[in-house]
Coordinates of C-alpha atoms and ligand atoms in Angstrom, one line a residue:
X20 CA 23.6 1.1 -39.0
X21 CA 24.4 4.1 -40.7
X22 CA 22.5 7.3 -37.9
X23 CA 21.3 9.8 -40.5
X24 CA 23.3 13.5 -40.1
X25 CA 20.7 16.0 -38.2
X26 CA 18.3 13.0 -38.0
X27 CA 17.1 12.2 -34.2
X28 CA 17.9 9.1 -33.5
X29 CA 16.4 7.7 -30.2
X30 CA 16.6 4.3 -28.1
X31 CA 14.6 2.7 -25.9
X32 CA 16.3 0.3 -23.7
X33 CA 14.9 -2.7 -21.2
X34 CA 15.1 -6.3 -20.7
X35 CA 12.3 -7.0 -23.2
X36 CA 12.4 -10.8 -21.8
X37 CA 10.0 -11.1 -23.6
X38 CA 8.6 -8.0 -25.0
X39 CA 4.9 -7.9 -24.0
X40 CA 2.1 -6.0 -26.5
X41 CA 3.2 -2.7 -23.9
X42 CA 6.6 -2.2 -25.2
X43 CA 4.8 -3.0 -28.5
X44 CA 2.8 -0.5 -29.0
X45 CA 5.2 2.2 -27.1
X46 CA 7.7 1.2 -30.0
X47 CA 5.4 1.8 -32.5
X48 CA 4.0 5.2 -31.5
X49 CA 8.0 6.0 -30.7
X50 CA 9.0 5.4 -34.5
X51 CA 6.9 8.0 -35.5
X52 CA 8.6 10.4 -33.8
X53 CA 12.2 9.7 -34.4
X54 CA 13.9 9.4 -37.5
X55 CA 15.3 5.3 -36.4
X56 CA 14.8 4.2 -32.9
X57 CA 16.4 1.7 -31.1
X58 CA 15.6 -1.1 -28.6
X59 CA 18.3 -2.1 -26.7
X60 CA 18.7 -5.1 -24.7
X61 CA 20.5 -4.6 -21.5
X62 CA 23.8 -7.3 -21.4
X63 CA 24.5 -7.7 -17.2
X64 CA 21.4 -7.7 -15.7
X65 CA 22.4 -8.7 -12.5
X66 CA 18.8 -10.8 -11.9
X67 CA 18.5 -14.6 -14.1
X68 CA 16.5 -13.8 -17.6
X69 CA 14.2 -16.0 -19.1
X70 CA 14.9 -15.7 -21.7
X71 CA 18.9 -15.3 -23.4
X72 CA 20.1 -11.7 -24.8
X73 CA 19.9 -13.2 -27.8
X74 CA 16.9 -14.6 -27.9
X75 CA 15.4 -11.8 -27.3
X76 CA 17.0 -10.2 -29.8
X77 CA 15.3 -12.5 -32.0
X78 CA 12.5 -12.2 -30.7
X79 CA 12.6 -8.4 -31.2
X80 CA 13.0 -8.2 -34.6
X81 CA 10.7 -10.7 -35.5
X82 CA 8.3 -8.4 -34.1
X83 CA 9.2 -4.3 -34.9
X84 CA 9.7 -6.9 -38.7
X85 CA 6.8 -4.6 -40.5
X86 CA 8.7 -1.3 -38.9
X87 CA 11.4 0.1 -41.0
X88 CA 13.0 3.0 -38.7
X89 CA 13.0 0.6 -36.3
X90 CA 16.1 -1.5 -35.2
X91 CA 16.7 -3.8 -32.9
X92 CA 21.4 -4.0 -30.2
X93 CA 22.5 -5.2 -26.9
X94 CA 25.2 -3.1 -25.1
X95 CA 26.6 -3.0 -21.7
X96 CA 27.3 -0.8 -19.3
X97 CA 25.9 2.9 -19.3
X98 CA 22.7 3.9 -20.8
X99 CA 23.5 7.1 -21.4
X100 CA 27.3 6.4 -22.8
X101 CA 25.8 3.4 -25.1
X102 CA 22.8 5.9 -26.5
X103 CA 26.4 8.8 -27.7
X104 CA 28.0 5.7 -28.8
X105 CA 24.9 5.9 -31.4
X106 CA 24.7 9.1 -31.3
X107 CA 21.7 9.4 -29.7
X108 CA 19.4 12.5 -28.3
X109 CA 16.0 11.3 -26.8
X110 CA 16.1 8.1 -25.0
X111 CA 12.5 7.0 -24.3
X112 CA 10.8 5.4 -21.2
X113 CA 6.8 3.5 -21.1
X114 CA 5.2 5.4 -17.9
X115 CA 2.3 2.6 -17.1
X116 CA 0.6 4.4 -14.3
X117 CA 2.0 5.9 -10.7
X118 CA 3.9 3.2 -9.5
X119 CA 6.2 3.8 -12.7
X120 CA 7.2 7.2 -11.7
X121 CA 9.9 7.3 -8.5
X122 CA 12.0 4.3 -10.6
X123 CA 12.4 6.4 -14.2
X124 CA 12.0 10.1 -12.4
X125 CA 15.3 9.0 -10.6
X126 CA 17.0 7.1 -13.4
X127 CA 16.2 10.1 -15.7
X128 CA 17.6 12.4 -13.5
X129 CA 20.2 10.6 -13.0
X130 CA 20.4 9.7 -16.4
X131 CA 20.3 13.8 -16.9
X132 CA 23.7 14.6 -14.2
X133 CA 26.0 11.9 -17.4
X134 CA 25.1 13.6 -19.9
X135 CA 23.0 16.5 -20.3
X136 CA 22.6 16.1 -23.9
X137 CA 20.5 13.2 -24.1
X138 CA 17.1 14.4 -23.0
X139 CA 14.6 11.0 -21.8
X140 CA 10.7 11.2 -23.8
X141 CA 8.3 9.9 -21.7
X142 CA 5.5 8.0 -23.2
X143 CA 2.4 7.0 -21.5
X144 CA 1.5 3.7 -21.5
X145 CA -1.7 2.9 -24.0
X146 CA -4.6 2.6 -21.4
X147 CA -4.9 -1.1 -23.9
X148 CA -2.2 -2.5 -22.0
X149 CA -1.2 0.1 -19.0
X150 CA -1.3 -3.3 -16.4
X151 CA 1.1 -5.6 -18.3
X152 CA 4.4 -6.6 -17.3
X153 CA 7.0 -9.1 -18.3
X154 CA 7.0 -10.2 -14.7
X155 CA 3.3 -10.8 -14.6
X156 CA 3.2 -12.8 -17.7
X157 CA 5.9 -15.6 -16.9
X158 CA 4.8 -16.0 -13.3
X159 CA 0.6 -15.8 -15.7
X160 CA 2.2 -18.3 -17.7
X161 CA 4.0 -20.6 -15.4
X162 CA 0.9 -20.9 -13.7
X163 CA -1.3 -22.5 -17.1
X164 CA -2.9 -18.9 -17.4
X165 CA -3.4 -17.2 -20.5
X166 CA -1.0 -14.9 -22.2
X167 CA -3.0 -14.5 -25.9
X168 CA -3.7 -10.9 -26.2
X169 CA -1.0 -9.8 -23.6
X170 CA 2.4 -10.5 -25.7
X171 CA 2.4 -10.2 -29.2
X172 CA 1.3 -14.4 -31.0
X173 CA 5.0 -15.6 -31.6
X174 CA 6.5 -14.4 -28.0
X175 CA 3.5 -16.5 -26.3
X176 CA 4.7 -19.5 -28.8
X177 CA 8.1 -18.9 -27.8
X178 CA 7.0 -18.9 -24.4
X179 CA 4.5 -21.3 -23.7
X180 CA 8.0 -23.4 -25.9
X181 CA 10.4 -22.1 -22.9
X182 CA 7.9 -23.3 -19.8
X183 CA 7.1 -26.7 -22.0
X184 CA 10.3 -28.0 -21.6
X185 CA 10.0 -27.5 -17.6
X186 CA 13.7 -26.7 -18.6
X187 CA 13.1 -23.1 -17.4
X188 CA 11.8 -22.4 -14.0
X189 CA 10.3 -19.2 -12.9
X190 CA 12.0 -16.5 -11.5
Ligands
PNS204 O1 13.6 -3.1 -18.6 P1 14.0 -2.2 -17.6 O2 14.2 -3.3 -16.7 O3 13.1 -1.4 -16.7 O4 15.4 -1.2 -18.6 C1 15.9 -0.6 -17.3 C2 17.3 -0.4 -17.9 C3 18.0 -1.2 -18.4 C4 16.8 1.4 -19.2 C5 18.0 0.5 -16.6 O5 18.8 -0.7 -15.5 C6 18.8 1.1 -17.3 O6 19.6 2.1 -18.0 N1 20.2 0.0 -16.8 C7 21.2 0.5 -18.0 C8 23.1 0.8 -16.7 C9 22.3 2.3 -15.9 O7 23.8 2.9 -16.9 N2 22.6 2.4 -15.3 C10 22.6 4.0 -14.7 C11 20.4 4.7 -14.4 S1 20.3 5.8 -13.8

């Protein structure tokens, strides 16, 4: 996809297993701050994801369809190298609570050391979403709880389907 010369390109990286309403809120808000936002799914996770990368790409593409300057991609290796390859100058991350801060600070400082020209920008999670995580969403639905309003509607259906097959275990 074209990267406009002079336009600000930002990467919003993560596992998105699955995308939650908190992620979507961050995508919507950060897409207003930059010319192009690339939502980038990490490929080489150590933990076994519930959804394959291809399933997550498809789900994310559906959800970001209303935002013309947002695209979905996946990446391997160092985030900052991927960002540089996409000519991005900003990495966007969300902070929900103080408990997120230490991990995010470590990553931001390491990324800055690796490529000082790329800045990490933090957005505070929307207050309505600050307790939501992909891990808890999977735990709740896996135990039969109601996740309406925690993930976008299409994603809820996909999660239900995944758990109803009985083939996937909660990880
Ligand atoms: O949604 P997550 O799991 O919190 O996202 C973590 C992610 C993908 C941002 C992080 O694991 C990452 O950037 N991985 C890529 C490998 C890398 O660059 N590691 C050094 C980062 S300091």
